PDB file of C-alpha atoms in Angstrom:
ATOM      1  CA  LYS A   1      -0.001   0.000  -0.006  1.00 97.00           C
ATOM      2  CA  ILE A   2       1.529   3.277  -1.190  1.00 96.00           C
ATOM      3  CA  GLY A   3       0.308   6.572   0.253  1.00 97.00           C
ATOM      4  CA  PHE A   4       0.193   9.974  -1.461  1.00 94.00           C
ATOM      5  CA  PRO A   5      -0.597  13.285   0.314  1.00 94.00           C
ATOM      6  CA  GLY A   6      -2.569  14.841  -2.545  1.00 89.00           C
ATOM      7  CA  GLU A   7      -0.656  15.508  -5.810  1.00 91.00           C
ATOM      8  CA  PHE A   8       2.827  16.880  -6.280  1.00 93.00           C
ATOM      9  CA  PRO A   9       3.719  17.246  -9.964  1.00 92.00           C
ATOM     10  CA  PRO A  10       6.213  16.561 -11.473  1.00 93.00           C
ATOM     11  CA  PHE A  11       6.921  13.910  -8.813  1.00 94.00           C
ATOM     12  CA  TYR A  12       3.490  12.253  -8.496  1.00 94.00           C
ATOM     13  CA  PHE A  13       0.146  13.277  -9.966  1.00 94.00           C
ATOM     14  CA  ILE A  14      -2.905  12.031 -11.889  1.00 93.00           C
ATOM     15  CA  ASP A  15      -2.885  13.018 -15.552  1.00 93.00           C
ATOM     16  CA  GLU A  16      -5.784  13.954 -17.838  1.00 92.00           C
ATOM     17  CA  ASN A  17      -6.396  10.239 -18.567  1.00 95.00           C
ATOM     18  CA  ASN A  18      -6.692   9.460 -14.846  1.00 94.00           C
ATOM     19  CA  VAL A  19      -3.321   7.678 -14.891  1.00 95.00           C
ATOM     20  CA  ILE A  20      -0.840   8.116 -12.009  1.00 95.00           C
ATOM     21  CA  ARG A  21       2.408   9.592 -13.298  1.00 96.00           C
ATOM     22  CA  GLY A  22       5.463  11.485 -12.106  1.00 96.00           C
ATOM     23  CA  ALA A  23       9.152  10.820 -11.534  1.00 96.00           C
ATOM     24  CA  SER A  24       8.963   9.307  -8.032  1.00 96.00           C
ATOM     25  CA  TYR A  25       5.893   7.189  -8.790  1.00 97.00           C
ATOM     26  CA  GLU A  26       7.244   5.803 -12.069  1.00 97.00           C
ATOM     27  CA  ILE A  27      10.577   4.916 -10.481  1.00 96.00           C
ATOM     28  CA  ALA A  28       8.854   3.165  -7.574  1.00 95.00           C
ATOM     29  CA  GLN A  29       6.465   1.378  -9.945  1.00 96.00           C
ATOM     30  CA  HIS A  30       9.380   0.131 -12.054  1.00 96.00           C
ATOM     31  CA  LEU A  31      11.217  -1.123  -8.988  1.00 96.00           C
ATOM     32  CA  ALA A  32       8.115  -2.826  -7.571  1.00 95.00           C
ATOM     33  CA  GLU A  33       7.445  -4.613 -10.834  1.00 96.00           C
ATOM     34  CA  LYS A  34      11.058  -5.708 -11.047  1.00 95.00           C
ATOM     35  CA  LEU A  35      10.799  -7.129  -7.493  1.00 96.00           C
ATOM     36  CA  ASN A  36       7.372  -8.741  -8.134  1.00 96.00           C
ATOM     37  CA  TYR A  37       5.434  -6.481  -5.778  1.00 95.00           C
ATOM     38  CA  HIS A  38       1.941  -5.209  -6.514  1.00 94.00           C
ATOM     39  CA  ILE A  39       1.291  -1.532  -5.786  1.00 93.00           C
ATOM     40  CA  GLU A  40      -2.027  -0.345  -4.332  1.00 95.00           C
ATOM     41  CA  VAL A  41      -2.275   3.450  -4.181  1.00 96.00           C
ATOM     42  CA  HIS A  42      -4.151   5.357  -1.442  1.00 96.00           C
ATOM     43  CA  HIS A  43      -4.605   9.152  -1.432  1.00 94.00           C
ATOM     44  CA  TYR A  44      -4.718  11.301   1.704  1.00 95.00           C
ATOM     45  CA  PRO A  45      -5.605  14.986   2.127  1.00 92.00           C
ATOM     46  CA  ASN A  46      -2.253  16.102   3.576  1.00 92.00           C
ATOM     47  CA  MET A  47       1.157  15.028   4.868  1.00 94.00           C
ATOM     48  CA  GLN A  48       0.061  14.920   8.537  1.00 93.00           C
ATOM     49  CA  LYS A  49      -2.667  12.363   7.753  1.00 96.00           C
ATOM     50  CA  LEU A  50      -0.288  10.289   5.570  1.00 97.00           C
ATOM     51  CA  LEU A  51       2.397  10.131   8.295  1.00 97.00           C
ATOM     52  CA  GLU A  52      -0.250   9.096  10.812  1.00 97.00           C
ATOM     53  CA  GLU A  53      -1.245   6.222   8.522  1.00 98.00           C
ATOM     54  CA  VAL A  54       2.405   5.177   8.164  1.00 98.00           C
ATOM     55  CA  LYS A  55       2.806   5.265  11.971  1.00 97.00           C
ATOM     56  CA  HIS A  56      -0.034   2.809  12.443  1.00 97.00           C
ATOM     57  CA  GLY A  57       0.898   0.610   9.502  1.00 97.00           C
ATOM     58  CA  ARG A  58      -2.109   1.373   7.378  1.00 97.00           C
ATOM     59  CA  VAL A  59       0.276   2.636   4.672  1.00 98.00           C
ATOM     60  CA  ASP A  60       3.289   0.449   3.905  1.00 98.00           C
ATOM     61  CA  MET A  61       5.324   2.723   1.654  1.00 97.00           C
ATOM     62  CA  VAL A  62       5.818   6.385   0.806  1.00 97.00           C
ATOM     63  CA  ILE A  63       7.739   6.855  -2.402  1.00 95.00           C
ATOM     64  CA  ASN A  64       8.618  10.548  -2.135  1.00 95.00           C
ATOM     65  CA  LEU A  65       9.923  11.412   1.311  1.00 95.00           C
ATOM     66  CA  THR A  66      13.046  12.900   2.866  1.00 94.00           C
ATOM     67  CA  GLY A  67      14.243  11.229   6.048  1.00 94.00           C
ATOM     68  CA  THR A  68      14.137  13.449   9.140  1.00 93.00           C
ATOM     69  CA  PRO A  69      14.621  12.417  12.813  1.00 93.00           C
ATOM     70  CA  GLN A  70      10.853  12.502  13.378  1.00 93.00           C
ATOM     71  CA  ARG A  71      10.046  10.530  10.229  1.00 96.00           C
ATOM     72  CA  ARG A  72      12.711   7.905  11.006  1.00 97.00           C
ATOM     73  CA  LYS A  73      10.693   7.061  14.126  1.00 97.00           C
ATOM     74  CA  LEU A  74       7.938   5.860  11.775  1.00 97.00           C
ATOM     75  CA  ALA A  75       9.778   4.342   8.799  1.00 98.00           C
ATOM     76  CA  PHE A  76      12.982   2.973   7.394  1.00 98.00           C
ATOM     77  CA  PHE A  77      14.436   4.856   4.407  1.00 98.00           C
ATOM     78  CA  THR A  78      16.459   3.818   1.398  1.00 97.00           C
ATOM     79  CA  ARG A  79      19.961   5.327   1.559  1.00 96.00           C
ATOM     80  CA  THR A  80      20.024   6.266  -2.117  1.00 96.00           C
ATOM     81  CA  ALA A  81      17.937   9.230  -3.238  1.00 96.00           C
ATOM     82  CA  HIS A  82      16.106   8.521  -6.499  1.00 95.00           C
ATOM     83  CA  VAL A  83      15.162  12.202  -7.039  1.00 94.00           C
ATOM     84  CA  TYR A  84      16.388  15.553  -5.714  1.00 94.00           C
ATOM     85  CA  GLU A  85      13.951  18.424  -5.368  1.00 94.00           C
ATOM     86  CA  THR A  86      14.409  22.001  -4.243  1.00 97.00           C
ATOM     87  CA  GLN A  87      12.543  24.038  -1.650  1.00 97.00           C
ATOM     88  CA  ASP A  88      12.275  27.589  -2.936  1.00 98.00           C
ATOM     89  CA  LEU A  89      11.097  30.953  -1.660  1.00 98.00           C
ATOM     90  CA  ILE A  90       8.032  32.273  -3.515  1.00 98.00           C
ATOM     91  CA  VAL A  91       6.628  35.767  -3.108  1.00 98.00           C
ATOM     92  CA  ARG A  92       3.920  37.878  -4.710  1.00 98.00           C
ATOM     93  CA  ALA A  93       4.924  39.374  -8.046  1.00 98.00           C
ATOM     94  CA  ASP A  94       4.942  42.926  -6.612  1.00 96.00           C
ATOM     95  CA  SER A  95       7.169  42.015  -3.671  1.00 98.00           C
ATOM     96  CA  ASN A  96      10.545  43.653  -3.132  1.00 97.00           C
ATOM     97  CA  ILE A  97      11.828  40.876  -0.845  1.00 98.00           C
ATOM     98  CA  THR A  98      15.305  39.545  -1.682  1.00 97.00           C
ATOM     99  CA  TYR A  99      17.302  36.637  -0.282  1.00 97.00           C
ATOM    100  CA  ASN A 100      21.065  36.493   0.140  1.00 96.00           C
ATOM    101  CA  GLY A 101      21.240  32.819   1.131  1.00 96.00           C
ATOM    102  CA  GLU A 102      21.306  33.534   4.847  1.00 96.00           C
ATOM    103  CA  LEU A 103      18.130  32.429   6.655  1.00 97.00           C
ATOM    104  CA  SER A 104      18.620  35.178   9.209  1.00 96.00           C
ATOM    105  CA  SER A 105      17.884  37.731   6.449  1.00 97.00           C
ATOM    106  CA  LEU A 106      14.286  36.439   6.409  1.00 98.00           C
ATOM    107  CA  SER A 107      13.624  37.014  10.139  1.00 97.00           C
ATOM    108  CA  ASP A 108      11.437  40.083   9.585  1.00 97.00           C
ATOM    109  CA  TYR A 109       8.983  38.238   7.310  1.00 98.00           C
ATOM    110  CA  TYR A 110       6.120  35.808   7.872  1.00 98.00           C
ATOM    111  CA  ILE A 111       6.703  32.560   5.966  1.00 98.00           C
ATOM    112  CA  GLY A 112       3.930  30.140   5.012  1.00 98.00           C
ATOM    113  CA  THR A 113       5.005  26.521   5.693  1.00 98.00           C
ATOM    114  CA  ILE A 114       3.106  23.253   5.361  1.00 97.00           C
ATOM    115  CA  SER A 115       2.612  21.118   8.451  1.00 94.00           C
ATOM    116  CA  GLY A 116       4.475  17.800   8.210  1.00 93.00           C
ATOM    117  CA  TRP A 117       6.869  18.972   5.456  1.00 95.00           C
ATOM    118  CA  THR A 118      10.614  19.444   5.882  1.00 94.00           C
ATOM    119  CA  TYR A 119      12.630  22.334   4.505  1.00 96.00           C
ATOM    120  CA  GLY A 120      16.013  21.170   5.724  1.00 94.00           C
ATOM    121  CA  ASN A 121      17.262  21.011   9.309  1.00 93.00           C
ATOM    122  CA  ASP A 122      18.538  24.619   9.365  1.00 96.00           C
ATOM    123  CA  PHE A 123      15.129  25.984   8.368  1.00 97.00           C
ATOM    124  CA  ASP A 124      13.063  23.493  10.402  1.00 96.00           C
ATOM    125  CA  SER A 125      14.989  24.153  13.639  1.00 95.00           C
ATOM    126  CA  SER A 126      15.460  27.886  13.236  1.00 95.00           C
ATOM    127  CA  PRO A 127      14.191  29.771  16.296  1.00 94.00           C
ATOM    128  CA  TYR A 128      14.116  33.195  14.636  1.00 95.00           C
ATOM    129  CA  LEU A 129      11.993  32.541  11.541  1.00 98.00           C
ATOM    130  CA  GLN A 130       8.336  33.549  11.783  1.00 98.00           C
ATOM    131  CA  LYS A 131       6.565  30.452  10.399  1.00 98.00           C
ATOM    132  CA  VAL A 132       2.863  30.310   9.690  1.00 98.00           C
ATOM    133  CA  LEU A 133       1.733  26.660   9.568  1.00 97.00           C
ATOM    134  CA  VAL A 134      -0.912  25.639   7.022  1.00 97.00           C
ATOM    135  CA  ASN A 135      -2.435  22.231   6.227  1.00 94.00           C
ATOM    136  CA  ASP A 136      -1.720  21.813   2.527  1.00 94.00           C
ATOM    137  CA  PRO A 137      -0.319  23.501  -0.615  1.00 95.00           C
ATOM    138  CA  ASP A 138      -3.692  24.897  -1.609  1.00 95.00           C
ATOM    139  CA  GLU A 139      -4.056  26.738   1.698  1.00 97.00           C
ATOM    140  CA  GLN A 140      -0.426  27.879   1.393  1.00 98.00           C
ATOM    141  CA  LEU A 141      -0.895  29.351  -2.091  1.00 97.00           C
ATOM    142  CA  ARG A 142      -4.130  31.132  -1.218  1.00 97.00           C
ATOM    143  CA  GLY A 143      -2.613  32.480   1.997  1.00 98.00           C
ATOM    144  CA  LEU A 144       0.306  34.024   0.086  1.00 98.00           C
ATOM    145  CA  LEU A 145      -2.036  35.478  -2.530  1.00 97.00           C
ATOM    146  CA  SER A 146      -4.254  37.070   0.113  1.00 97.00           C
ATOM    147  CA  GLY A 147      -1.305  38.512   2.121  1.00 97.00           C
ATOM    148  CA  LYS A 148      -1.625  36.231   5.139  1.00 98.00           C
ATOM    149  CA  TYR A 149       2.185  35.998   5.028  1.00 98.00           C
ATOM    150  CA  ASP A 150       5.009  37.502   2.983  1.00 98.00           C
ATOM    151  CA  ILE A 151       6.712  34.363   1.636  1.00 98.00           C
ATOM    152  CA  ALA A 152       5.785  30.746   0.875  1.00 98.00           C
ATOM    153  CA  ILE A 153       8.374  27.968   0.782  1.00 98.00           C
ATOM    154  CA  ASN A 154       7.668  25.119  -1.617  1.00 98.00           C
ATOM    155  CA  ASN A 155       9.073  23.353  -4.667  1.00 97.00           C
ATOM    156  CA  GLN A 156       8.927  25.959  -7.427  1.00 96.00           C
ATOM    157  CA  GLN A 157       7.917  23.566 -10.217  1.00 95.00           C
ATOM    158  CA  PHE A 158       4.980  22.310  -8.221  1.00 95.00           C
ATOM    159  CA  PHE A 159       3.913  25.694  -6.862  1.00 97.00           C
ATOM    160  CA  LEU A 160       3.989  27.446 -10.232  1.00 95.00           C
ATOM    161  CA  TYR A 161       2.212  24.513 -11.913  1.00 93.00           C
ATOM    162  CA  TYR A 162      -0.546  24.717  -9.342  1.00 94.00           C
ATOM    163  CA  ALA A 163      -0.751  28.491  -9.624  1.00 96.00           C
ATOM    164  CA  GLN A 164      -1.100  28.168 -13.387  1.00 95.00           C
ATOM    165  CA  LYS A 165      -3.816  25.559 -12.951  1.00 91.00           C
ATOM    166  CA  LEU A 166      -5.711  28.099 -10.819  1.00 94.00           C
ATOM    167  CA  GLY A 167      -5.077  30.885 -13.326  1.00 96.00           C
ATOM    168  CA  VAL A 168      -2.906  32.965 -11.009  1.00 97.00           C
ATOM    169  CA  ALA A 169       0.631  32.131 -12.192  1.00 92.00           C
ATOM    170  CA  ASN A 170       1.423  35.748 -12.917  1.00 96.00           C
ATOM    171  CA  ALA A 171       0.718  36.655  -9.294  1.00 98.00           C
ATOM    172  CA  PHE A 172       3.962  35.050  -8.030  1.00 98.00           C
ATOM    173  CA  LYS A 173       7.697  34.938  -8.558  1.00 98.00           C
ATOM    174  CA  VAL A 174      10.514  32.733  -7.234  1.00 98.00           C
ATOM    175  CA  ILE A 175      13.522  34.326  -5.541  1.00 97.00           C
ATOM    176  CA  SER A 176      16.970  32.763  -5.496  1.00 96.00           C
ATOM    177  CA  PRO A 177      18.974  31.009  -4.189  1.00 97.00           C
ATOM    178  CA  VAL A 178      17.167  27.792  -3.214  1.00 97.00           C
ATOM    179  CA  VAL A 179      16.709  27.220   0.505  1.00 97.00           C
ATOM    180  CA  TYR A 180      17.300  23.474   0.470  1.00 96.00           C
ATOM    181  CA  LYS A 181      17.958  20.685  -2.054  1.00 96.00           C
ATOM    182  CA  LEU A 182      16.148  17.662  -0.673  1.00 91.00           C
ATOM    183  CA  PRO A 183      17.236  14.096  -1.298  1.00 93.00           C
ATOM    184  CA  VAL A 184      14.045  12.147  -1.932  1.00 94.00           C
ATOM    185  CA  ASN A 185      13.867   8.538  -0.775  1.00 96.00           C
ATOM    186  CA  ILE A 186      11.525   5.590  -0.452  1.00 97.00           C
ATOM    187  CA  ALA A 187      10.230   4.940   3.062  1.00 98.00           C
ATOM    188  CA  ILE A 188       8.828   1.695   4.499  1.00 98.00           C
ATOM    189  CA  SER A 189       6.631   1.744   7.626  1.00 98.00           C
ATOM    190  CA  HIS A 190       8.154   0.152  10.731  1.00 98.00           C
ATOM    191  CA  LYS A 191       4.884  -1.777  11.033  1.00 98.00           C
ATOM    192  CA  TYR A 192       5.394  -3.605   7.749  1.00 97.00           C
ATOM    193  CA  PRO A 193       6.493  -7.264   8.231  1.00 95.00           C
ATOM    194  CA  GLU A 194      10.276  -7.516   7.757  1.00 93.00           C
ATOM    195  CA  ALA A 195      10.402  -3.806   6.930  1.00 97.00           C
ATOM    196  CA  LYS A 196      14.204  -3.581   7.171  1.00 96.00           C
ATOM    197  CA  ALA A 197      14.586  -6.429   4.698  1.00 96.00           C
ATOM    198  CA  LEU A 198      12.160  -4.782   2.265  1.00 96.00           C
ATOM    199  CA  VAL A 199      13.838  -1.395   2.408  1.00 97.00           C
ATOM    200  CA  ASN A 200      17.185  -3.114   1.725  1.00 97.00           C
ATOM    201  CA  VAL A 201      15.735  -4.906  -1.284  1.00 96.00           C
ATOM    202  CA  PHE A 202      14.514  -1.586  -2.703  1.00 96.00           C
ATOM    203  CA  GLU A 203      17.851   0.019  -1.895  1.00 97.00           C
ATOM    204  CA  GLN A 204      19.712  -2.646  -3.870  1.00 96.00           C
ATOM    205  CA  ALA A 205      17.328  -2.394  -6.784  1.00 95.00           C
TER     206      ALA A 205
END
């Protein structure tokens, strides 16, 4: 049982023909077929709900996840990243905010973050950043558009794709440099029978 927290193109999404696609999904699907496993996909409204399902063993595998200390309490992770994705700063198109690569330079701004996501240890553990937690990417985008906070942090390909889908792509811009380049791994719930053996099989494949 594979769990998805919504859609996250270009990594996992449902296309116009109702077919699941995306880099992470297609890689996991290929590996599963090679190893003679059958994939059953389950969708959840957000990352918090998905991680809760992993914790209780109702989801066996997450195919697009970065290992953090909290997540490693729930699952074993492959050592090899199959995809790298960036977490970027996104602002409204009329914003004058700039970023010099130092997180401390953002301390005066409110930043929309998604509960359950990781943005790298430096960002996640920073005591001086003013983070506004939201439930999902839709709430994050709408909050930035309405001025609930000054900055959103998300993968730029996904965020701009979603903004374009809503017809508001011109309302935003991405500022450089990237905040964090995440290694994306496959995770197996601790509750899965012989979970360590399974994650090692996927690692080797």
